[in-house]
Amino acid sequence: MGTWIGTSGWSYDHWQDVLYHGCSPADRLSRYAAEFDTVELNASFYRWPRDATFSSWQRRLPEGFRMSVKAPRALTHARKLYSPEYWTGRISAAWDRLYDKRGQLLVQLPPGMERDDARLEYFLGLLPWWVPSAVEFRHPSWVCDEVFALLERHQSAYVVMSGAGLPCILRATAPTVYVRLHGPHEHALYGGSYSDDDLRWWAERIAEWESQGRDVYAYFNNDGGGNAVRNARTLRSLVSGNRG
């Protein structure tokens, strides 16, 4: 059982003052990994990295680090999980290269994709057991007990979300809980900084999941102004404090 807290992405120019302090772009990952023990790779959504790149990350990242990887939009947004065999093969190969540094596969479905249990079940059934997945639903039709049960059958995590216009449903469907914190702004995703009170509330939720014997991955996606870095630091400290 463990909890990993980090950010969505790491290579942001506007994090120079809050994290990187003048280091080169090539050195950002090592500087990030010196402070945090997990990251959510978002660049993979736009362009899937080569297998050799995953191997390089596996070698460079420190022991105990976990990299979660966002599934490519070619699979989730262009094909909407239809005929996923090609991509499940590529994902599995990348997971093999990450080896001991692999976290969770994040599958973010597009807002316009309505509920399709058969398509989701077929996709999840193709993933090897050693590619743990977490699914983020953006269309409200997916939020129902039947879909939660489907996720439970495949031990796939329902992504717990925080952000403007997104339902915050505290549902655990797998041995791992996956949380994406898109920012506290009421009207715009990825905006604002969470208050200490907000983060104490999330620390309490993490403590509850830990008490159930679940792992937790939590990623801040409000990167503007370095808010994600500051919020991740605070939440990590609060979670540690709760353990006494």
PDB file of C-alpha atoms in Angstrom:
ATOM      1  CA  MET A   1       0.000   0.000   0.000  1.00  0.00           C
ATOM      2  CA  GLY A   2       1.290   3.474  -0.825  1.00  0.00           C
ATOM      3  CA  THR A   3       0.325   6.976  -1.889  1.00  0.00           C
ATOM      4  CA  TRP A   4       2.039   8.863  -4.691  1.00  0.00           C
ATOM      5  CA  ILE A   5       1.435  12.600  -5.130  1.00  0.00           C
ATOM      6  CA  GLY A   6       2.725  14.635  -8.056  1.00  0.00           C
ATOM      7  CA  THR A   7       1.770  16.757 -11.039  1.00  0.00           C
ATOM      8  CA  SER A   8       0.397  16.286 -14.529  1.00  0.00           C
ATOM      9  CA  GLY A   9       3.474  16.854 -16.659  1.00  0.00           C
ATOM     10  CA  TRP A  10       6.782  18.328 -15.578  1.00  0.00           C
ATOM     11  CA  SER A  11       8.332  20.372 -18.385  1.00  0.00           C
ATOM     12  CA  TYR A  12       6.870  23.850 -17.945  1.00  0.00           C
ATOM     13  CA  ASP A  13       8.874  27.022 -18.557  1.00  0.00           C
ATOM     14  CA  HIS A  14       6.812  28.896 -15.980  1.00  0.00           C
ATOM     15  CA  TRP A  15       8.011  26.577 -13.209  1.00  0.00           C
ATOM     16  CA  GLN A  16      11.483  28.067 -13.177  1.00  0.00           C
ATOM     17  CA  ASP A  17      10.957  30.067  -9.993  1.00  0.00           C
ATOM     18  CA  VAL A  18       8.997  27.433  -8.111  1.00  0.00           C
ATOM     19  CA  LEU A  19      10.947  24.265  -8.984  1.00  0.00           C
ATOM     20  CA  TYR A  20      13.680  24.451 -11.605  1.00  0.00           C
ATOM     21  CA  HIS A  21      15.595  27.595 -10.650  1.00  0.00           C
ATOM     22  CA  GLY A  22      17.504  27.953 -13.891  1.00  0.00           C
ATOM     23  CA  CYS A  23      18.181  24.307 -14.763  1.00  0.00           C
ATOM     24  CA  SER A  24      18.024  23.370 -18.447  1.00  0.00           C
ATOM     25  CA  PRO A  25      14.984  21.673 -19.999  1.00  0.00           C
ATOM     26  CA  ALA A  26      17.025  18.474 -20.324  1.00  0.00           C
ATOM     27  CA  ASP A  27      17.574  18.416 -16.560  1.00  0.00           C
ATOM     28  CA  ARG A  28      13.991  19.126 -15.524  1.00  0.00           C
ATOM     29  CA  LEU A  29      12.912  15.523 -15.069  1.00  0.00           C
ATOM     30  CA  SER A  30      15.823  14.692 -12.785  1.00  0.00           C
ATOM     31  CA  ARG A  31      15.169  17.860 -10.766  1.00  0.00           C
ATOM     32  CA  TYR A  32      11.470  16.994 -10.560  1.00  0.00           C
ATOM     33  CA  ALA A  33      12.227  13.409  -9.485  1.00  0.00           C
ATOM     34  CA  ALA A  34      14.521  14.682  -6.753  1.00  0.00           C
ATOM     35  CA  GLU A  35      11.436  16.137  -5.031  1.00  0.00           C
ATOM     36  CA  PHE A  36       8.447  14.054  -6.166  1.00  0.00           C
ATOM     37  CA  ASP A  37       8.060  10.292  -6.502  1.00  0.00           C
ATOM     38  CA  THR A  38       5.487  10.219  -9.298  1.00  0.00           C
ATOM     39  CA  VAL A  39       4.426  12.102 -12.413  1.00  0.00           C
ATOM     40  CA  GLU A  40       1.605  11.838 -14.914  1.00  0.00           C
ATOM     41  CA  LEU A  41       2.938  11.882 -18.464  1.00  0.00           C
ATOM     42  CA  ASN A  42       0.575  13.969 -20.598  1.00  0.00           C
ATOM     43  CA  ALA A  43       2.722  14.439 -23.711  1.00  0.00           C
ATOM     44  CA  SER A  44       1.847  10.838 -24.635  1.00  0.00           C
ATOM     45  CA  PHE A  45      -1.709  11.989 -25.309  1.00  0.00           C
ATOM     46  CA  TYR A  46      -0.491  14.111 -28.235  1.00  0.00           C
ATOM     47  CA  ARG A  47       2.396  11.965 -29.471  1.00  0.00           C
ATOM     48  CA  TRP A  48       3.145   8.484 -28.215  1.00  0.00           C
ATOM     49  CA  PRO A  49       6.833   8.150 -27.283  1.00  0.00           C
ATOM     50  CA  ARG A  50       9.157   5.583 -28.815  1.00  0.00           C
ATOM     51  CA  ASP A  51       9.826   2.409 -26.837  1.00  0.00           C
ATOM     52  CA  ALA A  52      13.423   3.569 -26.428  1.00  0.00           C
ATOM     53  CA  THR A  53      12.181   6.701 -24.654  1.00  0.00           C
ATOM     54  CA  PHE A  54      10.320   4.622 -22.085  1.00  0.00           C
ATOM     55  CA  SER A  55      13.487   2.570 -21.579  1.00  0.00           C
ATOM     56  CA  SER A  56      15.446   5.769 -21.020  1.00  0.00           C
ATOM     57  CA  TRP A  57      12.983   6.966 -18.394  1.00  0.00           C
ATOM     58  CA  GLN A  58      13.186   3.601 -16.660  1.00  0.00           C
ATOM     59  CA  ARG A  59      16.972   3.946 -16.384  1.00  0.00           C
ATOM     60  CA  ARG A  60      17.000   7.611 -15.393  1.00  0.00           C
ATOM     61  CA  LEU A  61      14.251   7.691 -12.789  1.00  0.00           C
ATOM     62  CA  PRO A  62      15.151   6.830  -9.185  1.00  0.00           C
ATOM     63  CA  GLU A  63      14.116   3.676  -7.385  1.00  0.00           C
ATOM     64  CA  GLY A  64      10.548   3.850  -6.113  1.00  0.00           C
ATOM     65  CA  PHE A  65       9.450   6.443  -8.696  1.00  0.00           C
ATOM     66  CA  ARG A  66       6.187   5.798 -10.570  1.00  0.00           C
ATOM     67  CA  MET A  67       5.262   7.240 -13.971  1.00  0.00           C
ATOM     68  CA  SER A  68       1.605   7.171 -14.959  1.00  0.00           C
ATOM     69  CA  VAL A  69       0.989   7.538 -18.685  1.00  0.00           C
ATOM     70  CA  LYS A  70      -1.948   9.118 -20.497  1.00  0.00           C
ATOM     71  CA  ALA A  71      -3.320   7.014 -23.347  1.00  0.00           C
ATOM     72  CA  PRO A  72      -2.999   8.574 -26.828  1.00  0.00           C
ATOM     73  CA  ARG A  73      -5.808  10.658 -28.219  1.00  0.00           C
ATOM     74  CA  ALA A  74      -5.624   8.556 -31.387  1.00  0.00           C
ATOM     75  CA  LEU A  75      -7.133   5.776 -29.279  1.00  0.00           C
ATOM     76  CA  THR A  76      -9.431   7.698 -26.948  1.00  0.00           C
ATOM     77  CA  HIS A  77     -10.591  10.697 -28.978  1.00  0.00           C
ATOM     78  CA  ALA A  78     -10.133   9.768 -32.643  1.00  0.00           C
ATOM     79  CA  ARG A  79     -11.187   6.113 -32.443  1.00  0.00           C
ATOM     80  CA  LYS A  80     -13.158   6.348 -29.181  1.00  0.00           C
ATOM     81  CA  LEU A  81     -11.716   2.957 -28.165  1.00  0.00           C
ATOM     82  CA  TYR A  82     -12.953   1.318 -31.387  1.00  0.00           C
ATOM     83  CA  SER A  83     -10.645  -1.466 -32.697  1.00  0.00           C
ATOM     84  CA  PRO A  84      -8.044  -0.838 -29.985  1.00  0.00           C
ATOM     85  CA  GLU A  85      -5.754  -3.801 -30.759  1.00  0.00           C
ATOM     86  CA  TYR A  86      -2.948  -1.750 -32.319  1.00  0.00           C
ATOM     87  CA  TRP A  87      -2.791   0.638 -29.383  1.00  0.00           C
ATOM     88  CA  THR A  88      -3.088  -1.954 -26.655  1.00  0.00           C
ATOM     89  CA  GLY A  89      -0.081  -3.631 -28.252  1.00  0.00           C
ATOM     90  CA  ARG A  90       1.968  -0.431 -28.246  1.00  0.00           C
ATOM     91  CA  ILE A  91       0.909   0.421 -24.703  1.00  0.00           C
ATOM     92  CA  SER A  92       1.880  -3.035 -23.478  1.00  0.00           C
ATOM     93  CA  ALA A  93       5.305  -2.721 -25.105  1.00  0.00           C
ATOM     94  CA  ALA A  94       5.860   0.646 -23.418  1.00  0.00           C
ATOM     95  CA  TRP A  95       4.752  -0.767 -20.067  1.00  0.00           C
ATOM     96  CA  ASP A  96       7.260  -3.550 -20.449  1.00  0.00           C
ATOM     97  CA  ARG A  97      10.010  -0.966 -20.974  1.00  0.00           C
ATOM     98  CA  LEU A  98       8.997   1.081 -17.917  1.00  0.00           C
ATOM     99  CA  TYR A  99       9.195  -2.067 -15.803  1.00  0.00           C
ATOM    100  CA  ASP A 100       9.543  -1.104 -12.110  1.00  0.00           C
ATOM    101  CA  LYS A 101       8.761   2.587 -12.763  1.00  0.00           C
ATOM    102  CA  ARG A 102       5.273   2.083 -14.158  1.00  0.00           C
ATOM    103  CA  GLY A 103       2.292   3.623 -12.429  1.00  0.00           C
ATOM    104  CA  GLN A 104      -1.169   3.668 -14.010  1.00  0.00           C
ATOM    105  CA  LEU A 105      -2.447   3.966 -17.567  1.00  0.00           C
ATOM    106  CA  LEU A 106      -4.771   6.988 -17.669  1.00  0.00           C
ATOM    107  CA  VAL A 107      -7.588   6.590 -20.196  1.00  0.00           C
ATOM    108  CA  GLN A 108      -9.390   9.927 -20.589  1.00  0.00           C
ATOM    109  CA  LEU A 109     -12.517   9.619 -22.682  1.00  0.00           C
ATOM    110  CA  PRO A 110     -13.745  12.675 -24.627  1.00  0.00           C
ATOM    111  CA  PRO A 111     -16.686  14.787 -23.423  1.00  0.00           C
ATOM    112  CA  GLY A 112     -18.731  13.820 -26.476  1.00  0.00           C
ATOM    113  CA  MET A 113     -18.340  10.069 -26.010  1.00  0.00           C
ATOM    114  CA  GLU A 114     -21.523   8.688 -24.505  1.00  0.00           C
ATOM    115  CA  ARG A 115     -21.755   5.482 -22.528  1.00  0.00           C
ATOM    116  CA  ASP A 116     -20.878   2.315 -24.439  1.00  0.00           C
ATOM    117  CA  ASP A 117     -20.328  -0.543 -22.001  1.00  0.00           C
ATOM    118  CA  ALA A 118     -19.451  -3.128 -24.643  1.00  0.00           C
ATOM    119  CA  ARG A 119     -16.728  -0.973 -26.187  1.00  0.00           C
ATOM    120  CA  LEU A 120     -15.170  -0.149 -22.822  1.00  0.00           C
ATOM    121  CA  GLU A 121     -15.353  -3.765 -21.655  1.00  0.00           C
ATOM    122  CA  TYR A 122     -13.669  -5.013 -24.834  1.00  0.00           C
ATOM    123  CA  PHE A 123     -10.849  -2.488 -24.488  1.00  0.00           C
ATOM    124  CA  LEU A 124     -10.211  -3.218 -20.818  1.00  0.00           C
ATOM    125  CA  GLY A 125     -10.297  -6.939 -21.546  1.00  0.00           C
ATOM    126  CA  LEU A 126      -7.432  -6.550 -24.030  1.00  0.00           C
ATOM    127  CA  LEU A 127      -5.114  -4.911 -21.512  1.00  0.00           C
ATOM    128  CA  PRO A 128      -2.708  -7.329 -19.791  1.00  0.00           C
ATOM    129  CA  TRP A 129      -3.154  -7.664 -16.035  1.00  0.00           C
ATOM    130  CA  TRP A 130       0.163  -5.888 -15.533  1.00  0.00           C
ATOM    131  CA  VAL A 131      -1.108  -2.693 -17.218  1.00  0.00           C
ATOM    132  CA  PRO A 132      -3.320  -1.227 -14.471  1.00  0.00           C
ATOM    133  CA  SER A 133      -5.740   1.342 -15.850  1.00  0.00           C
ATOM    134  CA  ALA A 134      -7.731   4.324 -14.636  1.00  0.00           C
ATOM    135  CA  VAL A 135     -10.604   5.731 -16.691  1.00  0.00           C
ATOM    136  CA  GLU A 136     -11.659   9.378 -16.650  1.00  0.00           C
ATOM    137  CA  PHE A 137     -15.201   9.913 -17.934  1.00  0.00           C
ATOM    138  CA  ARG A 138     -16.203  13.336 -19.193  1.00  0.00           C
ATOM    139  CA  HIS A 139     -19.735  12.489 -20.412  1.00  0.00           C
ATOM    140  CA  PRO A 140     -22.288  12.161 -17.569  1.00  0.00           C
ATOM    141  CA  SER A 141     -23.932   9.062 -19.049  1.00  0.00           C
ATOM    142  CA  TRP A 142     -21.042   6.927 -17.765  1.00  0.00           C
ATOM    143  CA  VAL A 143     -21.646   7.755 -14.115  1.00  0.00           C
ATOM    144  CA  CYS A 144     -23.820   4.848 -13.005  1.00  0.00           C
ATOM    145  CA  ASP A 145     -23.605   1.673 -10.953  1.00  0.00           C
ATOM    146  CA  GLU A 146     -23.402  -0.576 -14.020  1.00  0.00           C
ATOM    147  CA  VAL A 147     -20.251   1.165 -15.246  1.00  0.00           C
ATOM    148  CA  PHE A 148     -18.732   1.109 -11.767  1.00  0.00           C
ATOM    149  CA  ALA A 149     -19.364  -2.655 -11.681  1.00  0.00           C
ATOM    150  CA  LEU A 150     -17.725  -3.019 -15.103  1.00  0.00           C
ATOM    151  CA  LEU A 151     -14.625  -1.238 -13.816  1.00  0.00           C
ATOM    152  CA  GLU A 152     -14.578  -3.429 -10.723  1.00  0.00           C
ATOM    153  CA  ARG A 153     -14.635  -6.590 -12.871  1.00  0.00           C
ATOM    154  CA  HIS A 154     -11.486  -5.405 -14.624  1.00  0.00           C
ATOM    155  CA  GLN A 155      -9.933  -3.855 -11.492  1.00  0.00           C
ATOM    156  CA  SER A 156      -9.770  -0.551 -13.353  1.00  0.00           C
ATOM    157  CA  ALA A 157      -9.905   2.644 -11.313  1.00  0.00           C
ATOM    158  CA  TYR A 158     -12.659   5.214 -11.730  1.00  0.00           C
ATOM    159  CA  VAL A 159     -10.836   8.545 -11.920  1.00  0.00           C
ATOM    160  CA  VAL A 160     -11.936  10.827  -9.106  1.00  0.00           C
ATOM    161  CA  MET A 161     -11.989  14.374 -10.488  1.00  0.00           C
ATOM    162  CA  SER A 162     -11.891  17.892  -9.099  1.00  0.00           C
ATOM    163  CA  GLY A 163     -12.457  20.780 -11.477  1.00  0.00           C
ATOM    164  CA  ALA A 164     -14.912  23.227 -13.004  1.00  0.00           C
ATOM    165  CA  GLY A 165     -18.019  21.477 -14.309  1.00  0.00           C
ATOM    166  CA  LEU A 166     -16.749  18.008 -13.384  1.00  0.00           C
ATOM    167  CA  PRO A 167     -18.547  15.724 -10.921  1.00  0.00           C
ATOM    168  CA  CYS A 168     -16.489  14.902  -7.841  1.00  0.00           C
ATOM    169  CA  ILE A 169     -17.583  11.341  -7.110  1.00  0.00           C
ATOM    170  CA  LEU A 170     -15.583   9.500  -4.457  1.00  0.00           C
ATOM    171  CA  ARG A 171     -15.866   6.015  -5.879  1.00  0.00           C
ATOM    172  CA  ALA A 172     -13.180   3.334  -5.552  1.00  0.00           C
ATOM    173  CA  THR A 173     -13.478   0.504  -8.098  1.00  0.00           C
ATOM    174  CA  ALA A 174      -9.967  -0.984  -7.938  1.00  0.00           C
ATOM    175  CA  PRO A 175      -7.103  -1.673  -5.539  1.00  0.00           C
ATOM    176  CA  THR A 176      -5.806   1.744  -6.607  1.00  0.00           C
ATOM    177  CA  VAL A 177      -7.591   5.105  -6.400  1.00  0.00           C
ATOM    178  CA  TYR A 178      -6.631   7.646  -9.067  1.00  0.00           C
ATOM    179  CA  VAL A 179      -7.300  11.342  -8.383  1.00  0.00           C
ATOM    180  CA  ARG A 180      -6.915  14.206 -10.879  1.00  0.00           C
ATOM    181  CA  LEU A 181      -7.054  17.708  -9.426  1.00  0.00           C
ATOM    182  CA  HIS A 182      -7.760  20.067 -12.306  1.00  0.00           C
ATOM    183  CA  GLY A 183      -7.935  23.216 -10.188  1.00  0.00           C
ATOM    184  CA  PRO A 184     -10.461  24.908  -7.881  1.00  0.00           C
ATOM    185  CA  HIS A 185     -11.555  27.660 -10.293  1.00  0.00           C
ATOM    186  CA  GLU A 186     -15.345  27.629 -10.614  1.00  0.00           C
ATOM    187  CA  HIS A 187     -15.511  28.413 -14.314  1.00  0.00           C
ATOM    188  CA  ALA A 188     -12.257  27.270 -15.935  1.00  0.00           C
ATOM    189  CA  LEU A 189     -10.350  24.006 -15.808  1.00  0.00           C
ATOM    190  CA  TYR A 190      -6.694  24.068 -14.745  1.00  0.00           C
ATOM    191  CA  GLY A 191      -7.097  27.418 -12.990  1.00  0.00           C
ATOM    192  CA  GLY A 192      -6.444  28.581  -9.451  1.00  0.00           C
ATOM    193  CA  SER A 193      -4.675  27.221  -6.404  1.00  0.00           C
ATOM    194  CA  TYR A 194      -6.292  24.924  -3.834  1.00  0.00           C
ATOM    195  CA  SER A 195      -6.601  26.378  -0.341  1.00  0.00           C
ATOM    196  CA  ASP A 196      -5.051  24.641   2.638  1.00  0.00           C
ATOM    197  CA  ASP A 197      -8.561  23.724   3.803  1.00  0.00           C
ATOM    198  CA  ASP A 198      -9.290  22.109   0.423  1.00  0.00           C
ATOM    199  CA  LEU A 199      -6.074  20.127   0.644  1.00  0.00           C
ATOM    200  CA  ARG A 200      -6.785  19.026   4.221  1.00  0.00           C
ATOM    201  CA  TRP A 201     -10.092  17.622   2.951  1.00  0.00           C
ATOM    202  CA  TRP A 202      -8.280  15.678   0.227  1.00  0.00           C
ATOM    203  CA  ALA A 203      -5.699  14.440   2.746  1.00  0.00           C
ATOM    204  CA  GLU A 204      -8.558  13.055   4.838  1.00  0.00           C
ATOM    205  CA  ARG A 205      -9.996  11.260   1.798  1.00  0.00           C
ATOM    206  CA  ILE A 206      -6.597   9.750   1.046  1.00  0.00           C
ATOM    207  CA  ALA A 207      -6.329   8.568   4.642  1.00  0.00           C
ATOM    208  CA  GLU A 208      -9.706   6.824   4.265  1.00  0.00           C
ATOM    209  CA  TRP A 209      -8.602   5.052   1.080  1.00  0.00           C
ATOM    210  CA  GLU A 210      -5.334   4.049   2.700  1.00  0.00           C
ATOM    211  CA  SER A 211      -7.269   2.604   5.651  1.00  0.00           C
ATOM    212  CA  GLN A 212      -9.100   0.379   3.138  1.00  0.00           C
ATOM    213  CA  GLY A 213      -5.739  -0.991   1.976  1.00  0.00           C
ATOM    214  CA  ARG A 214      -5.775   0.878  -1.332  1.00  0.00           C
ATOM    215  CA  ASP A 215      -2.924   2.603  -3.148  1.00  0.00           C
ATOM    216  CA  VAL A 216      -3.555   6.221  -4.164  1.00  0.00           C
ATOM    217  CA  TYR A 217      -2.183   8.257  -7.062  1.00  0.00           C
ATOM    218  CA  ALA A 218      -3.009  11.984  -6.971  1.00  0.00           C
ATOM    219  CA  TYR A 219      -1.963  14.466  -9.651  1.00  0.00           C
ATOM    220  CA  PHE A 220      -2.398  18.233  -9.806  1.00  0.00           C
ATOM    221  CA  ASN A 221      -3.168  19.620 -13.255  1.00  0.00           C
ATOM    222  CA  ASN A 222      -3.401  23.347 -12.353  1.00  0.00           C
ATOM    223  CA  ASP A 223       0.081  24.099 -13.663  1.00  0.00           C
ATOM    224  CA  GLY A 224      -0.320  27.871 -14.119  1.00  0.00           C
ATOM    225  CA  GLY A 225       1.917  29.942 -11.858  1.00  0.00           C
ATOM    226  CA  GLY A 226       3.411  26.788 -10.386  1.00  0.00           C
ATOM    227  CA  ASN A 227       0.195  26.109  -8.444  1.00  0.00           C
ATOM    228  CA  ALA A 228       0.417  22.371  -9.104  1.00  0.00           C
ATOM    229  CA  VAL A 229       3.874  22.165  -7.549  1.00  0.00           C
ATOM    230  CA  ARG A 230       2.896  24.132  -4.449  1.00  0.00           C
ATOM    231  CA  ASN A 231      -0.359  22.211  -3.990  1.00  0.00           C
ATOM    232  CA  ALA A 232       1.392  18.846  -4.401  1.00  0.00           C
ATOM    233  CA  ARG A 233       3.964  19.818  -1.784  1.00  0.00           C
ATOM    234  CA  THR A 234       1.254  20.828   0.664  1.00  0.00           C
ATOM    235  CA  LEU A 235      -0.899  17.751   0.122  1.00  0.00           C
ATOM    236  CA  ARG A 236       2.094  15.470   0.525  1.00  0.00           C
ATOM    237  CA  SER A 237       2.958  17.144   3.814  1.00  0.00           C
ATOM    238  CA  LEU A 238      -0.625  16.847   5.065  1.00  0.00           C
ATOM    239  CA  VAL A 239      -0.846  13.176   4.132  1.00  0.00           C
ATOM    240  CA  SER A 240       2.406  12.480   5.938  1.00  0.00           C
ATOM    241  CA  GLY A 241       1.131  14.382   8.969  1.00  0.00           C
ATOM    242  CA  ASN A 242      -2.044  12.321   9.102  1.00  0.00           C
ATOM    243  CA  ARG A 243       0.043   9.178   9.398  1.00  0.00           C
ATOM    244  CA  GLY A 244       1.616  10.636  12.538  1.00  0.00           C
TER     245      GLY A 244
END
